[in-house]
C-alpha positions as semicolon CSV with decimal commas, in nm:
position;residue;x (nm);y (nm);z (nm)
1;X;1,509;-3,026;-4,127
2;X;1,341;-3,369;-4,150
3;X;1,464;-3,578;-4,416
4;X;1,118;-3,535;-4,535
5;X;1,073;-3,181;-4,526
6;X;1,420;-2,997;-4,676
7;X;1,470;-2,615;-4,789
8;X;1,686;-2,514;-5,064
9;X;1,784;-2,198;-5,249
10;X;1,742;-2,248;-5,628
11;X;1,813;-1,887;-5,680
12;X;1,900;-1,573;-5,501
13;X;1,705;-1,447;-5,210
14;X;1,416;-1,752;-5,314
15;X;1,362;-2,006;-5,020
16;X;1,221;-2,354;-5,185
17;X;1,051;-2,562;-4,898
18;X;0,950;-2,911;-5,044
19;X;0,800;-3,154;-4,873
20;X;0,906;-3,532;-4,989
21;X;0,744;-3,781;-4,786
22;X;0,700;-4,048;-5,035
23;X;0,640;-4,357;-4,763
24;X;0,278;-4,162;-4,647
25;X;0,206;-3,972;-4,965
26;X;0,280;-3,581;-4,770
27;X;0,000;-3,672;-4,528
28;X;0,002;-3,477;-4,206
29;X;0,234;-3,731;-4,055
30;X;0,428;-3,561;-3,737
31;X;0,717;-3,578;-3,908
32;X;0,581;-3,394;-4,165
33;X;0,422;-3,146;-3,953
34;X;0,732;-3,069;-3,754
35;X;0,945;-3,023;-4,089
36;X;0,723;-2,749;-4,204
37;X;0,723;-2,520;-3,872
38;X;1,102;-2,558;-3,882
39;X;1,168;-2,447;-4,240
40;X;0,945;-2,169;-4,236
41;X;1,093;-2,065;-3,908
42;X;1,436;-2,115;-4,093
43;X;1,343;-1,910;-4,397
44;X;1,172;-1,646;-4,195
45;X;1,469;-1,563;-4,001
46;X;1,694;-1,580;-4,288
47;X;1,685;-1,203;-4,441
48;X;1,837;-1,330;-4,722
49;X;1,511;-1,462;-4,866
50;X;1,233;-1,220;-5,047
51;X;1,023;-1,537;-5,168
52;X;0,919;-1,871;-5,032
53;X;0,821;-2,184;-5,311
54;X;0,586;-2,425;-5,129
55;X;0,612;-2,788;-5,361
56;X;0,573;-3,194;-5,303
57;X;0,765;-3,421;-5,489
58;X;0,637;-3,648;-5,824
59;X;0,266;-3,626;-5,811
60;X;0,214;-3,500;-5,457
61;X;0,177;-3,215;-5,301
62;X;-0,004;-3,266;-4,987
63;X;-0,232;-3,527;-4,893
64;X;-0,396;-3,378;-4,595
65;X;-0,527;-3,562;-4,264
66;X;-0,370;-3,896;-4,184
67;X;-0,646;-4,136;-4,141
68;X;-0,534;-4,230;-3,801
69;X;-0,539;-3,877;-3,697
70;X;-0,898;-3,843;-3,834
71;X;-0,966;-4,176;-3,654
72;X;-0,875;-4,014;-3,361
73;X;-1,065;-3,673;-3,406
74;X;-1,390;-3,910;-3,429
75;X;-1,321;-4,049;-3,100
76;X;-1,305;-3,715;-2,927
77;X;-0,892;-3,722;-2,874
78;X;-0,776;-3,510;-3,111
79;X;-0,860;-3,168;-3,365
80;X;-0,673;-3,064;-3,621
81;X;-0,552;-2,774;-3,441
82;X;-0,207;-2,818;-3,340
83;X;-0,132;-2,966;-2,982
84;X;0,067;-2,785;-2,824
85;X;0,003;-2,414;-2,764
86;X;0,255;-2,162;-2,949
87;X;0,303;-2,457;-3,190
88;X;0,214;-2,318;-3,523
89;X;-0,067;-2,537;-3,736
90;X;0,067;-2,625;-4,127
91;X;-0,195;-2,519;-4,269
92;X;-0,167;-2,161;-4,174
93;X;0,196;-2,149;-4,220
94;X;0,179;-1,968;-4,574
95;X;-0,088;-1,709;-4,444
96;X;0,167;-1,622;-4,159
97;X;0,498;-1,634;-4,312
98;X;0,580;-1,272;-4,377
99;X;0,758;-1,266;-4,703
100;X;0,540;-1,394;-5,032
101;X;0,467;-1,778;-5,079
102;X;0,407;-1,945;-5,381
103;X;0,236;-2,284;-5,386
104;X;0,349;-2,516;-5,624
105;X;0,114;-2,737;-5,649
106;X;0,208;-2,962;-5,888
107;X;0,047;-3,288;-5,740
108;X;-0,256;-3,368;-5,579
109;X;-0,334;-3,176;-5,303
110;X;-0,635;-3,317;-5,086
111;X;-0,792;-3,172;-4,788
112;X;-0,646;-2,968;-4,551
113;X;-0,306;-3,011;-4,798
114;X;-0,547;-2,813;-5,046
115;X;-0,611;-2,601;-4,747
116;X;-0,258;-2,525;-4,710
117;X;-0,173;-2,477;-5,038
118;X;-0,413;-2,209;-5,122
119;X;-0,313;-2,033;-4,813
120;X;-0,038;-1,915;-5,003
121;X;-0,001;-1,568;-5,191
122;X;0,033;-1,738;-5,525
123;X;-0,109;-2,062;-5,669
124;X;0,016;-2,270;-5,987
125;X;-0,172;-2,560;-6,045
126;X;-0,110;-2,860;-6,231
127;X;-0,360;-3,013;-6,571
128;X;-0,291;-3,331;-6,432
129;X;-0,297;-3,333;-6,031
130;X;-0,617;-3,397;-5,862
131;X;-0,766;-3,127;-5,601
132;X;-1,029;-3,165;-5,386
133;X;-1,177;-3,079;-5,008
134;X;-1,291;-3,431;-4,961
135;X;-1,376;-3,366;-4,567
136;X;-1,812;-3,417;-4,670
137;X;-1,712;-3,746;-4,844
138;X;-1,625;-3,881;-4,490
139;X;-1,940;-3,692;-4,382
140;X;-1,817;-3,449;-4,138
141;X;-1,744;-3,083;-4,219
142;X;-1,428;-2,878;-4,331
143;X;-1,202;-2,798;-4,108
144;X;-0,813;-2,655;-4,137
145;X;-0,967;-2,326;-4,234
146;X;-1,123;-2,446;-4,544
147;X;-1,430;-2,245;-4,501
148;X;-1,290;-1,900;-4,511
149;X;-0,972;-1,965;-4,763
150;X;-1,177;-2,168;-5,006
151;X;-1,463;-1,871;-5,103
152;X;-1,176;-1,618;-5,047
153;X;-0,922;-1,758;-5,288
154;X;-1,166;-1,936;-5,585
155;X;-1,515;-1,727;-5,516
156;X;-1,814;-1,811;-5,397
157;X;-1,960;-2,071;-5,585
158;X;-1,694;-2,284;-5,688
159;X;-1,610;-2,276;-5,333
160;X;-1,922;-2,458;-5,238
161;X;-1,908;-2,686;-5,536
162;X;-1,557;-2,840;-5,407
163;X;-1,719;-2,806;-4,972
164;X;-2,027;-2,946;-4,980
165;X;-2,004;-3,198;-5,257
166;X;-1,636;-3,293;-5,212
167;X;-1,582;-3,403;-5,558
168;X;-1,243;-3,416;-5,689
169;X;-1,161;-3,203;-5,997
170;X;-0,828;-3,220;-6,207
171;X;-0,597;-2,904;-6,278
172;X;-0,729;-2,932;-6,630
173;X;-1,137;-2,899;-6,580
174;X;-1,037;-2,600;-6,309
175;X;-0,859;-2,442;-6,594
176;X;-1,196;-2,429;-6,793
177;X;-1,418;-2,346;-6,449
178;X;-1,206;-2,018;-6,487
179;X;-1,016;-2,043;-6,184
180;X;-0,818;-1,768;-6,097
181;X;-0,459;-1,924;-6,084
182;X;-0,228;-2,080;-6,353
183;X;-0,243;-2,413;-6,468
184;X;0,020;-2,556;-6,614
185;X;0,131;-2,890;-6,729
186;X;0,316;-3,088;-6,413
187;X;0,665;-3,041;-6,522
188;X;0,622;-2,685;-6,586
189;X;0,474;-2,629;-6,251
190;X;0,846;-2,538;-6,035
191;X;0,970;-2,346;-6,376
192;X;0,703;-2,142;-6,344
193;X;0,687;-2,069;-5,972
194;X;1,063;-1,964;-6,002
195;X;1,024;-1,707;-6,245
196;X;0,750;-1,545;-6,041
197;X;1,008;-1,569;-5,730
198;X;1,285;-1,444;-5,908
199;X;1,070;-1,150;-5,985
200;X;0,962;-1,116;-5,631
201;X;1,340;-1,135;-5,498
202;X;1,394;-0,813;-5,704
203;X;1,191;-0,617;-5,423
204;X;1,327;-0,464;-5,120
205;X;1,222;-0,769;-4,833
206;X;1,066;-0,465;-4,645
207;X;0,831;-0,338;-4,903
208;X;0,733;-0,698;-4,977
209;X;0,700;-0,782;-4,603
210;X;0,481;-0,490;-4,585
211;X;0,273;-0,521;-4,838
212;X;0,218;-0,861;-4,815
213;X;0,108;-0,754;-4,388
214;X;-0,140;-0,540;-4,532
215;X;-0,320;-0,759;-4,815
216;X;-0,354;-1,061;-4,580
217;X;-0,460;-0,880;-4,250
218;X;-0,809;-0,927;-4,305
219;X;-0,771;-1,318;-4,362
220;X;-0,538;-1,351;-4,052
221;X;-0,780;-1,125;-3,828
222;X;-1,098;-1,339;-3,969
223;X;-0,888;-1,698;-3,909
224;X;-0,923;-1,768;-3,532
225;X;-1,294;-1,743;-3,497
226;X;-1,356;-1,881;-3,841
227;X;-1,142;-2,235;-3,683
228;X;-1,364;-2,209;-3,390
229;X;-1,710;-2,183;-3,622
230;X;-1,542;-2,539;-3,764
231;X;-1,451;-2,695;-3,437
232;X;-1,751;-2,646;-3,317
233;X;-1,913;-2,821;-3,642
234;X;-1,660;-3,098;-3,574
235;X;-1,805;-3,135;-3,205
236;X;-2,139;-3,189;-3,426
237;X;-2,051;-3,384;-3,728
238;X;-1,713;-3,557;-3,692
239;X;-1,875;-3,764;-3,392
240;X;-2,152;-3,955;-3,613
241;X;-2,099;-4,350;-3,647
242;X;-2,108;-4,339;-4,000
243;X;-1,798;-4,090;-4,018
244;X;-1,545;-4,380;-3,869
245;X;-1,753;-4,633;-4,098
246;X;-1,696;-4,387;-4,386
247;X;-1,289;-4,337;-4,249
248;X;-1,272;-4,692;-4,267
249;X;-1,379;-4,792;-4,607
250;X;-1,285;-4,509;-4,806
251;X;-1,020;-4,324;-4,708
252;X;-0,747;-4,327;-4,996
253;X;-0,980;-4,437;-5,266
């Protein structure tokens, strides 16, 4: 592993993959990027483990999009897709890893770290964190799968409330939207997320693997042309002046 990307085993047959970047705030740096794809290659060839925890450190989770990478999507040399083909792209990991993943989010997660994190078979949310799909704020469209996960995993309309506004909301005005995932207080948030593993790990790693295959295949069969619907909105929006302009003066406030 990265020294900013480690995995642990804080019980029995539960995989904890926490990401701990603190110089870039878990944005997508390559570092990053690379320690993710290892570890969940590392836990999924480990048949030890029946559960993977997904958590940041203090009060991030996952920042999304660097703003140099974003930079560079505007001018045409980049995507958010992942370079190099057969590489796997972070935010998909949870969706694809075969054995159940719990997000922990108990920081802010922004963007495509949002993305990520609600990729994930189970969700615990923090009253404090921020979360928000803040891709319209920069005025181009979501991207990192955003636009299938999003309605799948909140519903409809709070879906579009957080896509085509891009406000930010906290853990604790979710809570009261209804949203369909705990919320707990931030130090709570990795107590909570083991108990649910420790009940997963009591399964047979088969049953869960196939189980889990069956409730996701929709979302993985639905993924690849729903990433080329928002590549080709990026080819649209992303190339505007005002984006870089936007990129420029806000990003990180």
């Amino acid at each position: 592993m990265t020294d900013v990307v480690t995995v642990t085993e804080p019980r029995p047959g539960v995989a904890q993959i926490t990401m701990a970047d603190q110089e870039n705030k878990n944005t997508f740096t390559g570092d990053l990027l690379a320690g993710l794809g290892r570890a969940f290659a590392q836990v999924q060839a480990d048949e030890r483990y029946k559960a993977v925890i997904l958590t940041g450190y203090g009060s991030f989770f996952c920042s999304g999009g660097t703003r140099e990478v974003l930079l560079d999507i505007h001018a045409g040399e980049s995507t958010f897709q992942a370079k190099d083909e057969g590489t796997p792209n972070a935010y998909s990991l949870p969706l694809e890893c075969p054995i159940p993943v719990i997000s922990a989010m108990q920081g802010h997660a922004i963007g495509g770290g949002l993305s990520m994190g609600l990729f994930a078979d189970f969700v615990i949310l923090s009253r404090e964190s921020i979360y928000t799909a803040n891709f319209m704020k920069y005025g181009f469209t979501p991207g990192f799968g955003s636009t299938r996960v999003f309605p799948a995993k909140l519903g409809l309309a709070l879906a579009q409330e957080f896509l085509l506004t891009g406000r930010t909301f906290r853990g604790a005005e979710l809570a009261e939207r209804g949203v369909p995932y705990p919320v707990r207080p931030r130090k709570d948030v990795l107590a909570a997320a083991l108990e649910l593993a420790e009940s997963l790990a009591e399964k047979p790693r088969r049953s869960l693997v196939l189980l889990k295959e069956h409730l996701v295949r929709e979302l993985r069969e639905q993924l690849p042309a729903v990433i080329e619907q928002e590549l080709a909105m990026h080819e649209v929006t992303f190339h505007q002046p005002e984006v870089k302009e936007l990129l420029l003066s806000r990003y990180g406030a």
